[in-house]
Short mmCIF file of C-alpha atoms in Angstrom, two decimals:
data_model
loop_
_atom_site.label_atom_id
_atom_site.label_comp_id
_atom_site.label_asym_id
_atom_site.label_seq_id
_atom_site.Cartn_x
_atom_site.Cartn_y
_atom_site.Cartn_z
CA GLN A 28 9.60 13.10 2.63
CA SER A 29 9.71 11.48 -0.78
CA PHE A 30 11.17 13.03 -3.90
CA LYS A 31 9.35 12.34 -7.16
CA LEU A 32 11.28 12.63 -10.39
CA MET A 33 9.15 13.84 -13.31
CA GLY A 34 6.10 13.56 -11.06
CA PHE A 35 5.80 9.77 -11.04
CA LEU A 36 9.12 8.09 -10.14
CA ASP A 37 9.44 8.00 -6.36
CA VAL A 38 13.21 7.99 -6.03
CA GLN A 39 13.39 6.90 -2.40
CA SER A 40 11.04 3.91 -2.51
CA VAL A 41 12.00 2.37 -5.87
CA PRO A 42 15.14 0.22 -5.59
CA CYS A 43 18.08 1.49 -7.67
CA ALA A 44 16.29 4.70 -8.72
CA ARG A 45 18.33 7.07 -6.55
CA GLU A 46 21.69 5.65 -7.62
CA SER A 47 20.64 5.59 -11.27
CA VAL A 48 19.68 9.26 -11.23
CA LEU A 49 22.90 10.22 -9.42
CA TYR A 50 25.14 8.25 -11.78
CA GLY A 51 23.14 9.57 -14.75
CA SER A 52 23.74 13.18 -13.69
CA VAL A 53 27.46 12.54 -13.32
CA GLY A 54 27.50 10.80 -16.71
CA SER A 55 25.74 13.73 -18.34
CA LEU A 56 28.19 16.19 -16.82
CA VAL A 57 31.20 14.18 -18.00
CA ALA A 58 29.80 13.58 -21.50
CA GLY A 59 28.60 17.15 -22.05
CA LEU A 60 31.70 18.82 -20.65
CA GLY A 61 34.01 16.45 -22.48
CA TYR A 62 32.26 17.07 -25.79
CA PHE A 63 32.28 20.83 -25.20
CA LEU A 64 36.00 20.85 -24.41
CA ALA A 65 36.72 18.81 -27.52
CA THR A 66 34.56 20.77 -30.00
CA SER A 67 33.44 24.06 -28.34
CA ARG A 68 29.92 23.52 -29.69
CA VAL A 69 27.43 24.50 -26.96
CA ARG A 70 24.18 23.23 -28.46
CA ARG A 71 25.60 19.87 -29.49
CA SER A 72 27.31 19.40 -26.11
CA CYS A 73 23.92 19.86 -24.41
CA ASP A 74 22.50 17.18 -26.68
CA VAL A 75 25.41 14.89 -25.81
CA ALA A 76 24.86 15.63 -22.11
CA VAL A 77 21.19 14.58 -22.34
CA GLY A 78 22.18 11.45 -24.22
CA GLY A 79 24.87 10.72 -21.64
CA PHE A 80 22.33 11.09 -18.86
CA ILE A 81 19.89 8.69 -20.48
CA CYS A 82 22.53 6.10 -21.38
CA THR A 83 24.26 6.20 -18.00
CA MET A 84 21.02 6.14 -16.06
CA LEU A 85 19.53 3.24 -18.02
CA GLY A 86 22.81 1.34 -18.01
CA TYR A 87 23.18 1.56 -14.25
CA TRP A 88 19.46 0.89 -13.75
CA PHE A 89 19.65 -2.45 -15.59
CA TYR A 90 22.94 -3.36 -13.89
CA CYS A 91 21.55 -2.62 -10.43
CA ARG A 92 18.22 -4.38 -11.05
CA TYR A 93 20.05 -7.47 -12.36
CA ASN A 94 22.22 -7.60 -9.24
CA LEU A 95 19.15 -7.08 -7.05
CA ALA A 96 17.36 -9.97 -8.75
CA GLN A 97 20.42 -12.21 -8.32
CA GLN A 98 20.62 -11.29 -4.65
CA ARG A 99 16.93 -12.08 -4.13
CA ILE A 100 17.37 -15.47 -5.82
CA ARG A 101 20.33 -16.28 -3.56
CA GLN A 102 18.34 -15.19 -0.49
CA ARG A 103 15.42 -17.38 -1.52
CA MET A 104 17.70 -20.39 -2.04
CA LEU A 105 19.41 -19.83 1.32
CA LYS A 106 16.07 -19.46 3.08
CA GLU A 107 14.88 -22.72 1.52
CA ALA A 108 18.11 -24.50 2.54
CA VAL A 109 17.86 -23.31 6.14
CA ARG A 110 14.21 -24.33 6.28
CA ASN A 111 15.05 -27.81 4.93
CA LYS A 112 17.98 -28.15 7.34
CA ILE A 113 15.74 -27.33 10.29
CA LEU A 114 13.00 -29.62 8.99
CA TYR A 115 15.14 -32.67 8.21
CA GLU A 116 17.90 -32.41 10.82
CA GLY A 117 18.13 -35.58 12.88
CA SER A 118 15.50 -37.45 10.87
CA HIS A 119 16.01 -40.41 8.56
CA LEU A 120 15.68 -37.98 5.60
CA ASP A 121 18.74 -35.94 6.67
CA PRO A 122 21.34 -36.11 3.84
CA ALA A 123 24.23 -35.51 6.25
CA ARG A 124 23.11 -38.41 8.40
CA LYS A 125 22.86 -40.71 5.37
CA GLN A 126 26.43 -39.86 4.38
CA SER A 127 27.77 -40.60 7.86
CA ASP A 128 25.81 -43.88 7.99
CA ASN A 129 27.27 -44.94 4.61
CA GLU A 130 30.79 -44.09 5.77
CA ARG A 131 30.33 -46.20 8.92
CA SER A 132 29.06 -49.19 6.94
CA ASP A 133 31.99 -48.95 4.47
CA SER A 134 34.63 -49.20 7.21
#
């Protein structure tokens, strides 16, 4: 069963959403409690907690999405390399075969 945050963000199906919300809640707790312990101002510490939630959640969201994009790029490059290896292996277009042929002709 899916959990929708604010009615539209499906936390289970969107990559990085669950972790962002969890880290954001921890960030809000730390920021709000820390500010309250330092100043004993309840209303302002609630404001700091909301700000801490937003900043932590967005910060981790961008960090996680960047890493996910990098991982997808690496997967795409690896998939292309494996496909080319399978396609060209043993043919006259194989780069490994060209290198071994050049080494044999040099010696």
